[in-house]
Amino acid sequence: GGSIRLPEDLLLLGIDCGVTQPDAAERYAHVRTATFMGRALIERIIGHERVKQGPNQVSNQISWDGYLSRLSVTDYVERFRDRLPTKMKGKDFLDRFGETGDPLTRLDPGEVYKIRSRTEHHVYEHARSRQFVESLSRAIRSADRNALSEAGELMYASHWSYGQRCGLGSTETDLLVTLLRRRGGEAEIYGAKITGRGCGGVVAVLLKSTDQALSAIEAAMADYSSRTGHTPRLLRGSTPGA
């Protein structure tokens, strides 16, 4: 629990890409439904294994309280990943398993849902989040630049997963992250990723608080603007929590 106080020489900035996808709400609902389909299947697998093992064999049972983020990557890969369908039509799922139990979404019988990729994003993302905090904490304690680079790479991996596994990225945020990454090595821009709003939205950036890094940010924004015609906006300041 708690939060990490960044040292004065590190910054987290936001860059609003100046565009939002008109179908964002629909895409979110679709991804959420697919994720809850995967969660429901994992719950069934766990329940089936408990019946097979019997009440006295608890050594190999999983404690996850119904949250995908509480599954370890090892357990997910070894016990669930290959048992989840890559995709399934809504009607087939309803016929075999019924609704997902999520009160905010309903399965569309005619839609095809990418269950595995949408489900596993949450497992891997939680692991990345923990690793990010560990890397950032180590960097703060020891001024270890390698630890900052590790934290940044986790941000890039998160960005990729949100776009590719969840399908909630955008060409605009992909372009901006690419432009920032190209300038990162020399300018001490360590990492960048789309934020939870997704579908256009805002990119978060971790960088050294130097004139060189800020100039590189401005150059990337100018390049982005010339390529897309959109006007990005830099979000600076300090608010507890991130």
CSV table of C-alpha atoms in Angstrom, one decimal:
chain,number,residue,atom,x,y,z
A,1,GLY,CA,0.0,0.0,0.0
A,2,GLY,CA,1.0,3.6,0.1
A,3,SER,CA,2.6,5.7,-2.6
A,4,ILE,CA,6.1,6.5,-3.8
A,5,ARG,CA,7.4,10.1,-3.6
A,6,LEU,CA,9.4,10.9,-6.7
A,7,PRO,CA,12.7,12.7,-6.2
A,8,GLU,CA,13.1,16.2,-7.6
A,9,ASP,CA,15.1,15.0,-10.6
A,10,LEU,CA,12.3,12.6,-11.9
A,11,LEU,CA,9.1,13.7,-13.6
A,12,LEU,CA,5.9,11.9,-14.6
A,13,LEU,CA,4.1,14.0,-17.3
A,14,GLY,CA,1.0,13.5,-19.3
A,15,ILE,CA,0.6,14.3,-23.0
A,16,ASP,CA,-3.0,14.6,-24.3
A,17,CYS,CA,-3.0,13.4,-27.9
A,18,GLY,CA,-5.8,15.7,-28.8
A,19,VAL,CA,-8.1,13.0,-30.1
A,20,THR,CA,-10.6,10.5,-28.7
A,21,GLN,CA,-12.1,7.6,-30.6
A,22,PRO,CA,-15.9,7.9,-31.1
A,23,ASP,CA,-16.4,4.2,-30.4
A,24,ALA,CA,-14.4,4.2,-27.2
A,25,ALA,CA,-17.3,3.2,-24.9
A,26,GLU,CA,-18.3,0.4,-27.2
A,27,ARG,CA,-14.8,-1.0,-27.4
A,28,TYR,CA,-14.4,-0.8,-23.6
A,29,ALA,CA,-17.7,-2.7,-23.1
A,30,HIS,CA,-16.6,-5.4,-25.6
A,31,VAL,CA,-13.2,-5.9,-23.9
A,32,ARG,CA,-14.8,-6.0,-20.5
A,33,THR,CA,-17.3,-8.6,-21.6
A,34,ALA,CA,-14.5,-10.8,-23.1
A,35,THR,CA,-12.5,-10.4,-19.9
A,36,PHE,CA,-15.4,-11.5,-17.7
A,37,MET,CA,-15.9,-14.5,-20.0
A,38,GLY,CA,-12.3,-15.5,-19.3
A,39,ARG,CA,-12.7,-14.9,-15.6
A,40,ALA,CA,-15.9,-17.1,-15.6
A,41,LEU,CA,-14.0,-19.9,-17.3
A,42,ILE,CA,-11.1,-19.8,-14.9
A,43,GLU,CA,-13.6,-19.9,-12.0
A,44,ARG,CA,-15.1,-23.0,-13.5
A,45,ILE,CA,-11.7,-24.6,-14.0
A,46,ILE,CA,-10.7,-23.9,-10.4
A,47,GLY,CA,-14.0,-25.3,-9.1
A,48,HIS,CA,-13.6,-28.4,-11.2
A,49,GLU,CA,-10.1,-29.0,-9.9
A,50,ARG,CA,-11.3,-28.6,-6.3
A,51,VAL,CA,-13.9,-31.2,-6.8
A,52,LYS,CA,-11.3,-33.6,-8.3
A,53,GLN,CA,-8.8,-33.0,-5.5
A,54,GLY,CA,-11.2,-33.3,-2.7
A,55,PRO,CA,-11.6,-31.1,0.4
A,56,ASN,CA,-8.4,-32.3,2.1
A,57,GLN,CA,-6.0,-31.6,-0.8
A,58,VAL,CA,-5.4,-27.9,-0.6
A,59,SER,CA,-1.7,-27.7,-1.4
A,60,ASN,CA,-2.3,-27.1,-5.1
A,61,GLN,CA,-5.4,-24.9,-4.8
A,62,ILE,CA,-5.4,-21.3,-5.9
A,63,SER,CA,-6.5,-18.4,-3.7
A,64,TRP,CA,-7.5,-15.6,-6.0
A,65,ASP,CA,-10.8,-14.3,-4.6
A,66,GLY,CA,-12.2,-14.0,-8.1
A,67,TYR,CA,-9.7,-11.3,-9.2
A,68,LEU,CA,-7.6,-11.9,-12.3
A,69,SER,CA,-4.9,-9.6,-11.0
A,70,ARG,CA,-4.4,-12.0,-8.0
A,71,LEU,CA,-3.4,-14.9,-10.3
A,72,SER,CA,0.3,-15.3,-10.5
A,73,VAL,CA,1.8,-15.4,-14.0
A,74,THR,CA,3.2,-18.8,-13.3
A,75,ASP,CA,-0.2,-20.2,-12.3
A,76,TYR,CA,-1.9,-18.6,-15.2
A,77,VAL,CA,0.5,-19.9,-17.8
A,78,GLU,CA,0.8,-23.4,-16.3
A,79,ARG,CA,-2.8,-24.0,-15.4
A,80,PHE,CA,-5.2,-21.8,-17.4
A,81,ARG,CA,-3.8,-20.2,-20.5
A,82,ASP,CA,-4.0,-23.1,-22.8
A,83,ARG,CA,-7.5,-24.0,-21.5
A,84,LEU,CA,-8.9,-20.6,-22.5
A,85,PRO,CA,-10.2,-20.3,-26.0
A,86,THR,CA,-8.5,-17.6,-28.1
A,87,LYS,CA,-12.0,-16.5,-29.2
A,88,MET,CA,-15.6,-17.6,-29.0
A,89,LYS,CA,-18.9,-16.4,-30.4
A,90,GLY,CA,-21.3,-15.0,-27.8
A,91,LYS,CA,-24.0,-17.4,-28.7
A,92,ASP,CA,-21.7,-20.4,-28.1
A,93,PHE,CA,-20.6,-19.1,-24.7
A,94,LEU,CA,-24.2,-18.4,-23.7
A,95,ASP,CA,-25.3,-21.9,-24.8
A,96,ARG,CA,-22.5,-23.6,-22.8
A,97,PHE,CA,-22.0,-21.4,-19.8
A,98,GLY,CA,-24.6,-18.7,-19.6
A,99,GLU,CA,-24.0,-15.0,-18.7
A,100,THR,CA,-20.6,-14.0,-17.2
A,101,GLY,CA,-22.0,-12.6,-13.9
A,102,ASP,CA,-20.8,-9.1,-14.7
A,103,PRO,CA,-23.7,-6.7,-14.0
A,104,LEU,CA,-22.4,-4.0,-16.3
A,105,THR,CA,-22.3,-5.9,-19.6
A,106,ARG,CA,-24.3,-8.4,-21.6
A,107,LEU,CA,-23.1,-10.9,-24.1
A,108,ASP,CA,-24.1,-10.2,-27.7
A,109,PRO,CA,-24.9,-13.6,-29.3
A,110,GLY,CA,-23.7,-12.4,-32.7
A,111,GLU,CA,-20.3,-11.0,-31.6
A,112,VAL,CA,-17.0,-12.8,-31.5
A,113,TYR,CA,-15.0,-12.2,-28.3
A,114,LYS,CA,-11.2,-12.6,-28.0
A,115,ILE,CA,-11.2,-14.2,-24.6
A,116,ARG,CA,-7.6,-15.3,-23.9
A,117,SER,CA,-5.8,-12.1,-24.9
A,118,ARG,CA,-8.3,-9.8,-23.1
A,119,THR,CA,-8.1,-12.0,-19.9
A,120,GLU,CA,-4.4,-12.4,-19.7
A,121,HIS,CA,-3.7,-8.7,-20.0
A,122,HIS,CA,-4.8,-8.2,-16.4
A,123,VAL,CA,-2.6,-11.0,-15.1
A,124,TYR,CA,0.5,-9.7,-16.8
A,125,GLU,CA,-0.3,-6.1,-16.1
A,126,HIS,CA,-0.5,-6.6,-12.4
A,127,ALA,CA,2.9,-8.4,-12.4
A,128,ARG,CA,4.3,-5.5,-14.5
A,129,SER,CA,2.9,-2.9,-12.0
A,130,ARG,CA,4.6,-4.7,-9.1
A,131,GLN,CA,7.9,-4.9,-11.0
A,132,PHE,CA,7.5,-1.2,-11.9
A,133,VAL,CA,7.2,-0.2,-8.3
A,134,GLU,CA,10.2,-2.3,-7.3
A,135,SER,CA,12.4,-0.9,-10.1
A,136,LEU,CA,11.4,2.7,-9.3
A,137,SER,CA,11.9,2.2,-5.6
A,138,ARG,CA,15.4,0.7,-6.3
A,139,ALA,CA,16.2,3.7,-8.6
A,140,ILE,CA,15.2,6.2,-5.9
A,141,ARG,CA,17.2,4.4,-3.2
A,142,SER,CA,20.4,3.9,-5.2
A,143,ALA,CA,20.2,6.4,-8.1
A,144,ASP,CA,20.5,3.3,-10.3
A,145,ARG,CA,19.9,4.3,-13.9
A,146,ASN,CA,19.5,0.7,-15.0
A,147,ALA,CA,16.6,0.4,-12.6
A,148,LEU,CA,15.0,3.5,-14.3
A,149,SER,CA,15.5,1.9,-17.7
A,150,GLU,CA,13.8,-1.3,-16.4
A,151,ALA,CA,10.9,0.8,-15.1
A,152,GLY,CA,10.6,2.5,-18.5
A,153,GLU,CA,10.7,-0.8,-20.4
A,154,LEU,CA,7.8,-2.0,-18.3
A,155,MET,CA,5.9,1.1,-19.3
A,156,TYR,CA,6.5,0.3,-23.0
A,157,ALA,CA,5.4,-3.3,-22.4
A,158,SER,CA,2.3,-2.1,-20.7
A,159,HIS,CA,1.5,0.1,-23.7
A,160,TRP,CA,1.9,-2.7,-26.1
A,161,SER,CA,-0.3,-5.0,-24.1
A,162,TYR,CA,-3.1,-2.5,-23.7
A,163,GLY,CA,-3.1,-2.0,-27.4
A,164,GLN,CA,-2.5,-5.5,-28.7
A,165,ARG,CA,-4.0,-7.7,-26.0
A,166,CYS,CA,-6.9,-5.4,-25.1
A,167,GLY,CA,-7.4,-3.7,-28.4
A,168,LEU,CA,-7.8,-0.3,-26.7
A,169,GLY,CA,-4.9,1.5,-28.2
A,170,SER,CA,-4.9,4.0,-31.0
A,171,THR,CA,-2.6,4.9,-33.9
A,172,GLU,CA,-2.1,8.3,-32.3
A,173,THR,CA,-0.9,7.1,-29.0
A,174,ASP,CA,1.3,4.4,-30.7
A,175,LEU,CA,2.9,7.1,-32.8
A,176,LEU,CA,3.5,9.4,-29.9
A,177,VAL,CA,5.1,6.6,-27.8
A,178,THR,CA,7.3,5.6,-30.7
A,179,LEU,CA,8.5,9.2,-31.2
A,180,LEU,CA,9.3,9.5,-27.5
A,181,ARG,CA,11.1,6.2,-27.4
A,182,ARG,CA,13.3,7.2,-30.4
A,183,ARG,CA,14.5,10.2,-28.4
A,184,GLY,CA,14.6,8.5,-25.1
A,185,GLY,CA,18.1,7.1,-24.9
A,186,GLU,CA,20.0,10.3,-25.3
A,187,ALA,CA,17.5,12.6,-23.6
A,188,GLU,CA,16.8,10.4,-20.5
A,189,ILE,CA,13.2,9.8,-21.4
A,190,TYR,CA,12.8,6.4,-19.7
A,191,GLY,CA,9.4,5.2,-20.7
A,192,ALA,CA,5.9,6.0,-22.0
A,193,LYS,CA,2.5,4.3,-22.1
A,194,ILE,CA,-1.1,5.0,-22.9
A,195,THR,CA,-3.1,5.6,-19.7
A,196,GLY,CA,-6.2,3.8,-18.6
A,197,ARG,CA,-8.5,6.1,-20.5
A,198,GLY,CA,-7.2,4.6,-23.8
A,199,CYS,CA,-8.7,4.9,-27.2
A,200,GLY,CA,-6.8,8.0,-28.0
A,201,GLY,CA,-6.4,9.8,-24.8
A,202,VAL,CA,-3.3,10.6,-22.7
A,203,VAL,CA,0.2,9.2,-22.7
A,204,ALA,CA,2.1,9.1,-19.4
A,205,VAL,CA,5.9,9.7,-19.6
A,206,LEU,CA,8.7,9.0,-17.1
A,207,LEU,CA,11.7,11.2,-17.6
A,208,LYS,CA,14.7,13.0,-16.0
A,209,SER,CA,13.9,16.5,-15.0
A,210,THR,CA,16.4,18.2,-17.3
A,211,ASP,CA,16.1,20.8,-20.0
A,212,GLN,CA,17.3,18.2,-22.5
A,213,ALA,CA,14.6,15.8,-21.7
A,214,LEU,CA,11.9,18.5,-21.8
A,215,SER,CA,13.2,19.7,-25.1
A,216,ALA,CA,13.0,16.2,-26.5
A,217,ILE,CA,9.4,16.0,-25.2
A,218,GLU,CA,8.5,19.2,-27.1
A,219,ALA,CA,10.3,18.0,-30.2
A,220,ALA,CA,8.3,14.7,-30.1
A,221,MET,CA,5.0,16.6,-29.7
A,222,ALA,CA,5.9,18.9,-32.6
A,223,ASP,CA,6.7,15.9,-34.8
A,224,TYR,CA,3.5,14.2,-33.7
A,225,SER,CA,1.5,17.3,-34.6
A,226,SER,CA,3.0,17.6,-38.1
A,227,ARG,CA,2.3,14.0,-38.8
A,228,THR,CA,-1.3,13.8,-37.5
A,229,GLY,CA,-2.7,17.3,-37.7
A,230,HIS,CA,-3.7,17.0,-34.0
A,231,THR,CA,-2.5,19.4,-31.3
A,232,PRO,CA,-1.1,17.6,-28.3
A,233,ARG,CA,-1.2,19.2,-24.8
A,234,LEU,CA,1.4,18.8,-22.1
A,235,LEU,CA,0.0,18.1,-18.6
A,236,ARG,CA,2.3,19.1,-15.8
A,237,GLY,CA,1.9,19.6,-12.1
A,238,SER,CA,1.7,17.5,-8.9
A,239,THR,CA,-1.3,15.6,-7.6
A,240,PRO,CA,-1.0,12.7,-5.1
A,241,GLY,CA,-1.5,9.4,-6.7
A,242,ALA,CA,-0.8,8.2,-10.3
